[in-house]
XYZ file of C-alpha atoms in Angstrom:
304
model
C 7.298 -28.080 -8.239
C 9.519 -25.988 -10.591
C 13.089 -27.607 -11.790
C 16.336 -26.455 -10.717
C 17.191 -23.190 -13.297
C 19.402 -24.504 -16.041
C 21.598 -21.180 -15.816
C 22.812 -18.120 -13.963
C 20.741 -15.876 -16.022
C 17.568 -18.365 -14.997
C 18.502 -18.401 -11.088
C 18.476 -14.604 -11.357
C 15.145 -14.713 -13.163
C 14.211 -17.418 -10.237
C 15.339 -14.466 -7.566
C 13.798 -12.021 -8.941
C 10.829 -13.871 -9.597
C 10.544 -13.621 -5.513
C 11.740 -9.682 -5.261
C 15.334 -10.722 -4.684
C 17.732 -8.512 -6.379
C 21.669 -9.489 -6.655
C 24.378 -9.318 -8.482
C 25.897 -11.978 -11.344
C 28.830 -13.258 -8.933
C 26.000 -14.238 -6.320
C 23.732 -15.658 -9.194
C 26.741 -17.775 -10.181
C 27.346 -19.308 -7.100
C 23.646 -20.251 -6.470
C 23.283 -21.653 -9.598
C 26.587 -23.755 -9.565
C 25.332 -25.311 -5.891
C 22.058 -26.088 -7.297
C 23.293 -27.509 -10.136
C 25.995 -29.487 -8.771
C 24.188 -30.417 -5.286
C 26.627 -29.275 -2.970
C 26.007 -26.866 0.224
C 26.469 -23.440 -0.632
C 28.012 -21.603 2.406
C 27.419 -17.394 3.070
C 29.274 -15.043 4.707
C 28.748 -11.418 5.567
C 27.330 -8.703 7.835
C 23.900 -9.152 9.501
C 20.885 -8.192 7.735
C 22.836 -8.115 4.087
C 20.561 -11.103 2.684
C 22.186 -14.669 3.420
C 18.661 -15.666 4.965
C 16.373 -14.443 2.759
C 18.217 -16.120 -0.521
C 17.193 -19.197 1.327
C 13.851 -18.093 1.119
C 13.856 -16.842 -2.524
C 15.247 -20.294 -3.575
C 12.415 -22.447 -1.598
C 9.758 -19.885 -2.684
C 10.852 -20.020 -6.427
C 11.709 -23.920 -6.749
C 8.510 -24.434 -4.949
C 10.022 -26.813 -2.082
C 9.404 -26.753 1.765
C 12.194 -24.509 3.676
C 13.665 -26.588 6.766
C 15.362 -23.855 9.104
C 18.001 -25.183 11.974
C 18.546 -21.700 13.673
C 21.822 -22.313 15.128
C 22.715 -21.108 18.914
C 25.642 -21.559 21.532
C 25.333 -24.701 22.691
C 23.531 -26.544 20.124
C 23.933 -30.278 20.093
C 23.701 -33.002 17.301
C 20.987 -34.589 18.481
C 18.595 -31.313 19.520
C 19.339 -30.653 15.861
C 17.967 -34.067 14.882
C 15.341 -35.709 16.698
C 13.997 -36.079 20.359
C 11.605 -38.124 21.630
C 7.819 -37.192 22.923
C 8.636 -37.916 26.906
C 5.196 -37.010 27.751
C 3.482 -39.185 25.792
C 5.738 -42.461 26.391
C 5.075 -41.854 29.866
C 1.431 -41.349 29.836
C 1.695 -45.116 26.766
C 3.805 -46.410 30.165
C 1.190 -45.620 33.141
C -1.725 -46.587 30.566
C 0.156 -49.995 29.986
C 0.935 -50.398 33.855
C -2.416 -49.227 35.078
C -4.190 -52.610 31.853
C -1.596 -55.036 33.476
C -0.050 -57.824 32.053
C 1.956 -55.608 29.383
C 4.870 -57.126 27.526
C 7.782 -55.051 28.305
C 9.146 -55.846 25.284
C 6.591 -55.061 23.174
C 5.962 -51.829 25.049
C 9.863 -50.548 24.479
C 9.374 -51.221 21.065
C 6.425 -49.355 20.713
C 7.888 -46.809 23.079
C 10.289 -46.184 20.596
C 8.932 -46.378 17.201
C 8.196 -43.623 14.733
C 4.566 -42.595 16.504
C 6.501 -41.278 19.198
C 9.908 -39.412 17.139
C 9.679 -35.339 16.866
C 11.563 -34.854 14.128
C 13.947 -32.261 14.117
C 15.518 -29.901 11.180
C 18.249 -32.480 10.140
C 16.018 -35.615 10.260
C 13.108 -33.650 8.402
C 15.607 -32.620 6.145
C 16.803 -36.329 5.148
C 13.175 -37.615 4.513
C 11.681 -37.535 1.408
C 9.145 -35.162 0.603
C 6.406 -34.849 -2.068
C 7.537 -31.665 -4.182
C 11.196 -32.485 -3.934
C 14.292 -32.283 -1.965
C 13.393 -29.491 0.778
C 15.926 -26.054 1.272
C 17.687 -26.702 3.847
C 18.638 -23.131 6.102
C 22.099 -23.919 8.939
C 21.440 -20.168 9.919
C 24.199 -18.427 11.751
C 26.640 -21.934 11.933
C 29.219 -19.631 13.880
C 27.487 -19.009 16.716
C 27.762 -23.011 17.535
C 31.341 -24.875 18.793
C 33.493 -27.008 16.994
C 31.909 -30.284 18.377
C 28.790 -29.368 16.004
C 30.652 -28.605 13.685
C 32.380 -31.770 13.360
C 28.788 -33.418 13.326
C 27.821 -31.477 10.151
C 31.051 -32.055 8.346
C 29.699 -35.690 8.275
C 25.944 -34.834 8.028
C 26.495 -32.937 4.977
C 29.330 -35.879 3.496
C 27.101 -38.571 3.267
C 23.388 -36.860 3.870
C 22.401 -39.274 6.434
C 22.037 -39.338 10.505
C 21.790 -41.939 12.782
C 19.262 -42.494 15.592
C 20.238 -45.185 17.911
C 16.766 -46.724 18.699
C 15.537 -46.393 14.660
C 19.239 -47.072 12.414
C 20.513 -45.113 10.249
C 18.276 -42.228 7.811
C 19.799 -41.371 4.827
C 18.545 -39.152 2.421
C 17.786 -40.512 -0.898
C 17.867 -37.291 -2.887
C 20.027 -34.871 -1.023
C 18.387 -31.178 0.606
C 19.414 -27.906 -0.861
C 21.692 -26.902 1.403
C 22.634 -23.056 2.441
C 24.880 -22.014 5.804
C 25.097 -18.775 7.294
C 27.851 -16.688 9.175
C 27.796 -13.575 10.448
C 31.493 -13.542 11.225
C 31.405 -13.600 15.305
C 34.119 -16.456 14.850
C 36.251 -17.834 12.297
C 34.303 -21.083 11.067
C 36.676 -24.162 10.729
C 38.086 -25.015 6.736
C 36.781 -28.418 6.811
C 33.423 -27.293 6.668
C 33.546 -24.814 3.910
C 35.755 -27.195 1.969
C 32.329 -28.930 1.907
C 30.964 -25.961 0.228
C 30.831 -22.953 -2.435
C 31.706 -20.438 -0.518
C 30.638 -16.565 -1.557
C 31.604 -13.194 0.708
C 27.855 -11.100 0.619
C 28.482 -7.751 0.971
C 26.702 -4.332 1.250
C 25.238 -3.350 -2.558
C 25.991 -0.438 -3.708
C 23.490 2.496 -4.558
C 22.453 1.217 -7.690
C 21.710 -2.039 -6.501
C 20.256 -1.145 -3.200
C 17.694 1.112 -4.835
C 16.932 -1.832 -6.873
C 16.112 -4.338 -4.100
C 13.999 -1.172 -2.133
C 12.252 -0.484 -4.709
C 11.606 -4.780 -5.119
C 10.754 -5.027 -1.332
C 8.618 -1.895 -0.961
C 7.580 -0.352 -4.142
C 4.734 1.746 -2.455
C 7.999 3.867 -1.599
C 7.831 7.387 -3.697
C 11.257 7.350 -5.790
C 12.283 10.662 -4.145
C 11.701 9.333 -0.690
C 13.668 6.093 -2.041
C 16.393 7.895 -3.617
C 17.235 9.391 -0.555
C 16.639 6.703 2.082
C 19.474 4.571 0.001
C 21.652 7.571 -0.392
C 21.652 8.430 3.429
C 22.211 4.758 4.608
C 25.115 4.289 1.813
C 26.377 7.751 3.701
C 25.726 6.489 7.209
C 27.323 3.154 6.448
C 30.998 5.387 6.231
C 30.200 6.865 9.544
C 32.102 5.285 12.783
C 29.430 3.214 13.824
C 29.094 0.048 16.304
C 27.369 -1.237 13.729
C 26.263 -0.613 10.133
C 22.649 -0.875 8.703
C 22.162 -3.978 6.693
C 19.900 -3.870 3.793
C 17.498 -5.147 6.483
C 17.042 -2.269 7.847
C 16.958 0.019 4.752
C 13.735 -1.929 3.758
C 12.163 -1.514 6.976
C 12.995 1.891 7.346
C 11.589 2.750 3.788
C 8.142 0.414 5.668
C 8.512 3.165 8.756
C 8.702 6.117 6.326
C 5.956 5.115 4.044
C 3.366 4.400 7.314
C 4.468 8.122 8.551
C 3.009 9.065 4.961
C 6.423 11.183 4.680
C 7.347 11.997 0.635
C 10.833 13.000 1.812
C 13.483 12.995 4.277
C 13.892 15.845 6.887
C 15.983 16.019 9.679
C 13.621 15.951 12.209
C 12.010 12.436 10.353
C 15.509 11.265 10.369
C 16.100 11.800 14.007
C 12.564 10.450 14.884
C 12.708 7.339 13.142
C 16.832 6.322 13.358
C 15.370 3.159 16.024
C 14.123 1.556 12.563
C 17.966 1.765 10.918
C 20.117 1.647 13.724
C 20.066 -0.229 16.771
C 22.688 0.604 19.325
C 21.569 3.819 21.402
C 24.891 4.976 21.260
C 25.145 5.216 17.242
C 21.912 6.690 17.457
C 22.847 9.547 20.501
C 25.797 10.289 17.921
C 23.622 10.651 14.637
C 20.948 12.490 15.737
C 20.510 16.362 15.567
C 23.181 18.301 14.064
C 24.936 15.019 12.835
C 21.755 13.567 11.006
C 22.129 17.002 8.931
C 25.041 16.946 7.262
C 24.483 13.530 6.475
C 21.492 14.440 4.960
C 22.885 17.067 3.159
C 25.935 14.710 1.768
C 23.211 12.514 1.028
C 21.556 14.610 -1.134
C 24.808 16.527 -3.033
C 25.524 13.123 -3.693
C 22.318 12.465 -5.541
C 22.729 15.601 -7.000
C 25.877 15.107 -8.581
C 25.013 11.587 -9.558
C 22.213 13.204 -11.724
């Protein structure tokens, strides 16, 4: 198990450590919720890296990464335990079909910990051998204000009640990181709780860095201009933008088609990989994928 970094320049080194590439601002704000224990809360576009910091921080501190993958509809207690129906039944007909079972006995065996499925926020509370776990709220606004609520407290006092079992509370509290992608306005109280920090696309410089990170079989000519003709596409009227997401896996469709550089035609062919609405795509490709290409390119060319 590896210590929390003692700095912003060693949570960088921790990121990087796992091919994570951001700026100081972002670096700061990890460190100070890691040092300081409180939930660190991200905003920004899909695919711009809110998740996968979540995943560079478990990989690089060593701990076990607890994801609740939020959804419309989500409830406290889906998002905290159930119990195992089939098996109580199938304890209840065995019990039945012996005879003679004490029923209270039985409920209290119904209901004990052999029969609990632990959800993210209970397996998030208990301890665990290499340290306080990283725990991942991912995409908190697309649930309602009712769950909200319920995490305000859950991540006050780091502790959640089931009725049958009393009260968990965590005795050393999870690393906790929220997501939002924006689709609503998520309520103060609940970043109050938190650092808050705005991710937003990188720039060139910076995006080359993390594609080169995430897929250095990439040639640096092909890379150059896959990051110059997203950063170009990205000021196009689009439905929606290309995250960083989709740079890398673009750069992953490139590099299988063995291509060394962008064409048109390879542009056209592959857009599915960084865009996916059919109608930005119908209004890139052909003559449109082009010119962007050919911005693209002036653009490295005047950069150099």
């Amino acid at each position: 198990m590896s210590d929390v970094p003692q700095g912003i320049d060693e949570t960088l080194a921790l990121l990087a450590g796992q091919n994570y590439v951001c700026g100081r601002d972002l670096g700061t704000v990890a460190f100070l919720a890691l040092s300081l224990g409180k939930p660190l809360f991200l905003e920004g576009e899909a695919g711009v890296g809110k998740t996968e910091i979540a995943k560079a921080i478990a990989a690089g501190l060593g701990r076990r990464l607890i994801r609740l993958q939020c959804y419309e509809g989500l409830d406290a207690a889906s998002a905290i335990y159930e119990w195992n129906f089939a098996a109580q039944m199938i304890a209840i007909r065995t019990a039945e079909a012996a005879g003679g079972a004490d029923r209270g006995a039985l409920q209290t065996e119904l209901f004990s910990d052999a029969y609990l499925i632990r959800r993210p926020l209970l397996e998030a509370m208990e301890p665990h051998a290499e340290g306080p776990p990283v725990l991942l709220i991912d995409e908190v606004d697309r649930t309602d204000a009712p769950f909200e609520a319920f995490l305000l407290e859950a991540l006050s006092d780091f502790q959640v009640t089931i009725p049958e079992l009393g009260t968990v509370k965590a005795a050393e509290p999870p690393i906790v990181i929220l997501t939002s992608n924006r689709t609503r306005e998520v309520h103060d109280a609940l970043k109050r709780r938190c650092l808050y920090h705005w991710v937003d696309y990188p720039d060139y410089t910076r995006e080359l860095e993390i594609l080169t990170a995430r897929v250095p079989e990439c040639a640096a000519v092909l890379s150059a201009e896959i990051v110059a003709f997203v950063q170009r596409l990205r000021g196009e009227d689009l439905f929606k933008n290309p995250g960083v997401a989709e740079t890398v896996d673009w750069a992953r469709c490139l590099v299988a088609l063995d291509a060394v550089a962008l064409s048109p035609e390879m542009v056209s062919d592959t857009l599915g990989a960084v865009l996916k609405y059919q109608d930005d795509i119908a209004k890139i490709a052909g003559s449109e994928a082009s010119r962007i290409l050919d911005d693209a390119r002036a653009d490295l060319a005047r950069a150099s």
